[in-house]
């Protein structure tokens, strides 16, 4: 193996490890954000961030959009077994670190949205990472938004904000991945 090949393999391996660990941390980070960070925190409700003028979303949307793309990277780089293990481990971590009020909503939304993302990403992989990640993430973020809002708040009041906030993060994350991989010749 040439030194350039070893360097490229090291970069790829480091990126895969970061994707896997980053994915596992998005659940607890999302739960922390939703309770602590926002331009306005609703009493006995979520902390909100603006996603468009007049449209807000619980701040955890930032981590959910990131999680969907990181899981797709794990699936692409390590395969279906590792992606499914990350979903199950991520669900467990989400359950362990969720506050009681969000335990069922957070864990259920995480598990169902990531499995939905997985089911869509797998057959689309051959069309390229960007297409597969974008389409599967859209499906996953809609599932996550519907399940989480219904279970956590019994209302879909923040649905538009949830979908938009997660979509923004998905687009930014995919753009960063594409730029990072192109700059490194991956």
mmCIF file of C-alpha atoms in Angstrom:
data_model
loop_
_atom_site.group_PDB
_atom_site.id
_atom_site.type_symbol
_atom_site.label_atom_id
_atom_site.label_comp_id
_atom_site.label_asym_id
_atom_site.label_seq_id
_atom_site.Cartn_x
_atom_site.Cartn_y
_atom_site.Cartn_z
ATOM 1 C CA UNK A 1 0.000 0.000 0.000
ATOM 2 C CA UNK A 2 1.430 3.385 -0.956
ATOM 3 C CA UNK A 3 1.651 6.224 1.541
ATOM 4 C CA UNK A 4 -1.135 8.058 -0.331
ATOM 5 C CA UNK A 5 -3.342 4.951 -0.145
ATOM 6 C CA UNK A 6 -2.613 4.581 3.592
ATOM 7 C CA UNK A 7 -3.369 8.253 4.167
ATOM 8 C CA UNK A 8 -6.656 7.990 2.256
ATOM 9 C CA UNK A 9 -7.607 4.812 4.159
ATOM 10 C CA UNK A 10 -6.824 6.564 7.457
ATOM 11 C CA UNK A 11 -9.022 9.544 6.524
ATOM 12 C CA UNK A 12 -11.900 7.242 5.519
ATOM 13 C CA UNK A 13 -11.536 5.145 8.692
ATOM 14 C CA UNK A 14 -11.501 8.272 10.866
ATOM 15 C CA UNK A 15 -14.586 9.605 9.114
ATOM 16 C CA UNK A 16 -16.453 6.334 9.619
ATOM 17 C CA UNK A 17 -15.647 6.283 13.346
ATOM 18 C CA UNK A 18 -16.740 9.919 13.691
ATOM 19 C CA UNK A 19 -19.976 9.191 11.801
ATOM 20 C CA UNK A 20 -20.804 6.231 14.043
ATOM 21 C CA UNK A 21 -20.013 7.990 17.328
ATOM 22 C CA UNK A 22 -21.614 11.230 16.165
ATOM 23 C CA UNK A 23 -24.775 9.350 15.255
ATOM 24 C CA UNK A 24 -24.957 7.751 18.706
ATOM 25 C CA UNK A 25 -24.627 11.146 20.398
ATOM 26 C CA UNK A 26 -27.365 12.892 18.412
ATOM 27 C CA UNK A 27 -30.216 11.450 20.517
ATOM 28 C CA UNK A 28 -28.958 12.754 23.875
ATOM 29 C CA UNK A 29 -27.877 16.033 22.237
ATOM 30 C CA UNK A 30 -31.347 16.498 20.734
ATOM 31 C CA UNK A 31 -33.021 15.894 24.091
ATOM 32 C CA UNK A 32 -30.681 18.343 25.803
ATOM 33 C CA UNK A 33 -31.273 21.029 23.168
ATOM 34 C CA UNK A 34 -35.048 20.699 23.312
ATOM 35 C CA UNK A 35 -34.980 21.406 27.052
ATOM 36 C CA UNK A 36 -32.238 24.027 27.237
ATOM 37 C CA UNK A 37 -31.604 25.948 24.016
ATOM 38 C CA UNK A 38 -33.918 28.215 22.098
ATOM 39 C CA UNK A 39 -35.018 31.750 21.520
ATOM 40 C CA UNK A 40 -38.138 30.947 23.559
ATOM 41 C CA UNK A 41 -38.834 28.087 25.958
ATOM 42 C CA UNK A 42 -42.476 27.130 26.454
ATOM 43 C CA UNK A 43 -43.369 26.343 30.106
ATOM 44 C CA UNK A 44 -43.672 22.545 30.377
ATOM 45 C CA UNK A 45 -42.859 22.377 26.669
ATOM 46 C CA UNK A 46 -39.966 22.631 24.267
ATOM 47 C CA UNK A 47 -37.396 25.340 23.718
ATOM 48 C CA UNK A 48 -38.010 26.745 20.255
ATOM 49 C CA UNK A 49 -35.869 28.146 17.460
ATOM 50 C CA UNK A 50 -37.104 30.085 14.422
ATOM 51 C CA UNK A 51 -36.845 28.250 11.092
ATOM 52 C CA UNK A 52 -38.684 30.861 9.009
ATOM 53 C CA UNK A 53 -40.331 34.122 9.974
ATOM 54 C CA UNK A 54 -43.346 33.115 12.054
ATOM 55 C CA UNK A 55 -42.447 29.410 12.077
ATOM 56 C CA UNK A 56 -40.663 27.824 15.027
ATOM 57 C CA UNK A 57 -39.551 24.330 15.884
ATOM 58 C CA UNK A 58 -38.250 22.557 18.968
ATOM 59 C CA UNK A 59 -34.465 23.021 18.921
ATOM 60 C CA UNK A 60 -33.795 19.278 18.818
ATOM 61 C CA UNK A 61 -34.490 19.414 15.066
ATOM 62 C CA UNK A 62 -30.867 20.385 14.569
ATOM 63 C CA UNK A 63 -29.607 17.027 15.827
ATOM 64 C CA UNK A 64 -32.280 14.921 14.130
ATOM 65 C CA UNK A 65 -31.382 16.224 10.669
ATOM 66 C CA UNK A 66 -27.732 15.486 11.404
ATOM 67 C CA UNK A 67 -28.539 11.990 12.717
ATOM 68 C CA UNK A 68 -30.330 10.946 9.544
ATOM 69 C CA UNK A 69 -27.336 11.753 7.334
ATOM 70 C CA UNK A 70 -24.776 10.295 9.769
ATOM 71 C CA UNK A 71 -26.722 7.021 9.791
ATOM 72 C CA UNK A 72 -26.668 7.011 6.001
ATOM 73 C CA UNK A 73 -22.880 7.446 6.108
ATOM 74 C CA UNK A 74 -22.567 4.511 8.504
ATOM 75 C CA UNK A 75 -24.756 2.423 6.178
ATOM 76 C CA UNK A 76 -22.769 3.427 3.102
ATOM 77 C CA UNK A 77 -19.322 2.937 4.649
ATOM 78 C CA UNK A 78 -19.873 -0.018 6.996
ATOM 79 C CA UNK A 79 -22.947 -1.764 5.616
ATOM 80 C CA UNK A 80 -26.437 -2.691 6.729
ATOM 81 C CA UNK A 81 -25.409 -4.678 9.821
ATOM 82 C CA UNK A 82 -23.515 -1.735 11.320
ATOM 83 C CA UNK A 83 -26.280 0.695 10.387
ATOM 84 C CA UNK A 84 -28.888 -1.463 12.121
ATOM 85 C CA UNK A 85 -26.638 -1.926 15.155
ATOM 86 C CA UNK A 86 -26.197 1.865 15.309
ATOM 87 C CA UNK A 87 -29.983 2.347 15.192
ATOM 88 C CA UNK A 88 -30.536 -0.133 18.029
ATOM 89 C CA UNK A 89 -27.668 1.206 20.133
ATOM 90 C CA UNK A 90 -28.731 4.782 19.408
ATOM 91 C CA UNK A 91 -32.282 3.966 20.518
ATOM 92 C CA UNK A 92 -30.957 2.499 23.761
ATOM 93 C CA UNK A 93 -28.744 5.534 24.389
ATOM 94 C CA UNK A 94 -31.671 7.832 23.596
ATOM 95 C CA UNK A 95 -33.809 5.949 26.121
ATOM 96 C CA UNK A 96 -31.095 6.044 28.789
ATOM 97 C CA UNK A 97 -30.497 9.768 28.458
ATOM 98 C CA UNK A 98 -34.032 10.976 27.750
ATOM 99 C CA UNK A 99 -35.794 12.911 30.454
ATOM 100 C CA UNK A 100 -38.863 11.053 31.709
ATOM 101 C CA UNK A 101 -41.226 13.451 29.924
ATOM 102 C CA UNK A 102 -39.617 12.697 26.542
ATOM 103 C CA UNK A 103 -38.588 9.058 27.044
ATOM 104 C CA UNK A 104 -41.259 7.309 24.972
ATOM 105 C CA UNK A 105 -41.569 10.050 22.346
ATOM 106 C CA UNK A 106 -37.840 10.442 21.819
ATOM 107 C CA UNK A 107 -36.980 6.762 21.751
ATOM 108 C CA UNK A 108 -39.918 5.742 19.559
ATOM 109 C CA UNK A 109 -39.391 8.608 17.102
ATOM 110 C CA UNK A 110 -35.658 7.856 16.889
ATOM 111 C CA UNK A 111 -36.189 4.142 16.263
ATOM 112 C CA UNK A 112 -39.000 4.494 13.712
ATOM 113 C CA UNK A 113 -37.458 7.394 11.790
ATOM 114 C CA UNK A 114 -34.065 5.723 11.528
ATOM 115 C CA UNK A 115 -35.602 2.418 10.420
ATOM 116 C CA UNK A 116 -37.646 4.317 7.802
ATOM 117 C CA UNK A 117 -34.505 6.103 6.632
ATOM 118 C CA UNK A 118 -32.692 2.739 6.476
ATOM 119 C CA UNK A 119 -35.490 1.126 4.423
ATOM 120 C CA UNK A 120 -35.425 3.928 1.846
ATOM 121 C CA UNK A 121 -31.649 4.431 1.746
ATOM 122 C CA UNK A 122 -30.789 0.761 1.096
ATOM 123 C CA UNK A 123 -32.432 0.428 -2.348
ATOM 124 C CA UNK A 124 -31.393 3.938 -3.414
ATOM 125 C CA UNK A 125 -27.668 3.504 -2.648
ATOM 126 C CA UNK A 126 -26.875 2.587 -6.243
ATOM 127 C CA UNK A 127 -28.146 6.043 -7.361
ATOM 128 C CA UNK A 128 -25.399 7.714 -5.368
ATOM 129 C CA UNK A 129 -25.004 8.943 -1.830
ATOM 130 C CA UNK A 130 -26.541 12.396 -2.298
ATOM 131 C CA UNK A 131 -29.797 11.141 -3.845
ATOM 132 C CA UNK A 132 -30.125 8.238 -1.402
ATOM 133 C CA UNK A 133 -29.318 10.364 1.652
ATOM 134 C CA UNK A 134 -31.622 13.192 0.625
ATOM 135 C CA UNK A 135 -34.671 11.044 -0.192
ATOM 136 C CA UNK A 136 -34.251 8.712 2.788
ATOM 137 C CA UNK A 137 -33.663 11.632 5.158
ATOM 138 C CA UNK A 138 -36.849 13.356 3.981
ATOM 139 C CA UNK A 139 -38.826 10.199 4.725
ATOM 140 C CA UNK A 140 -37.078 9.816 8.092
ATOM 141 C CA UNK A 141 -37.596 13.431 9.145
ATOM 142 C CA UNK A 142 -41.305 13.305 8.341
ATOM 143 C CA UNK A 143 -41.716 10.078 10.335
ATOM 144 C CA UNK A 144 -39.672 11.513 13.214
ATOM 145 C CA UNK A 145 -41.698 14.736 13.264
ATOM 146 C CA UNK A 146 -45.095 13.038 13.209
ATOM 147 C CA UNK A 147 -44.198 10.457 15.862
ATOM 148 C CA UNK A 148 -42.287 12.781 18.202
ATOM 149 C CA UNK A 149 -44.801 15.628 18.186
ATOM 150 C CA UNK A 150 -47.762 13.280 18.598
ATOM 151 C CA UNK A 151 -46.241 11.405 21.518
ATOM 152 C CA UNK A 152 -44.385 14.255 23.252
ATOM 153 C CA UNK A 153 -46.960 17.037 22.970
ATOM 154 C CA UNK A 154 -50.148 15.423 21.668
ATOM 155 C CA UNK A 155 -50.186 18.016 18.907
ATOM 156 C CA UNK A 156 -48.778 18.636 15.460
ATOM 157 C CA UNK A 157 -48.562 22.403 16.032
ATOM 158 C CA UNK A 158 -44.833 22.495 15.297
ATOM 159 C CA UNK A 159 -44.931 20.114 12.302
ATOM 160 C CA UNK A 160 -43.991 22.665 9.622
ATOM 161 C CA UNK A 161 -41.114 23.964 11.743
ATOM 162 C CA UNK A 162 -39.933 20.448 12.564
ATOM 163 C CA UNK A 163 -39.846 19.405 8.923
ATOM 164 C CA UNK A 164 -38.150 22.616 7.751
ATOM 165 C CA UNK A 165 -35.576 22.646 10.574
ATOM 166 C CA UNK A 166 -34.608 19.030 9.988
ATOM 167 C CA UNK A 167 -34.504 19.543 6.225
ATOM 168 C CA UNK A 168 -32.134 22.495 6.660
ATOM 169 C CA UNK A 169 -29.795 20.336 8.736
ATOM 170 C CA UNK A 170 -29.989 17.454 6.251
ATOM 171 C CA UNK A 171 -29.067 19.779 3.369
ATOM 172 C CA UNK A 172 -26.212 21.417 5.290
ATOM 173 C CA UNK A 173 -24.849 18.039 6.430
ATOM 174 C CA UNK A 174 -24.979 16.522 2.937
ATOM 175 C CA UNK A 175 -23.237 19.608 1.535
ATOM 176 C CA UNK A 176 -20.478 19.352 4.156
ATOM 177 C CA UNK A 177 -19.995 15.629 3.418
ATOM 178 C CA UNK A 178 -19.779 16.247 -0.339
ATOM 179 C CA UNK A 179 -17.274 19.085 0.068
ATOM 180 C CA UNK A 180 -15.196 17.126 2.622
ATOM 181 C CA UNK A 181 -15.056 14.028 0.425
ATOM 182 C CA UNK A 182 -14.247 15.948 -2.757
ATOM 183 C CA UNK A 183 -11.453 17.892 -1.093
ATOM 184 C CA UNK A 184 -9.906 14.652 0.103
ATOM 185 C CA UNK A 185 -10.462 12.775 -3.143
ATOM 186 C CA UNK A 186 -12.694 10.177 -1.505
#
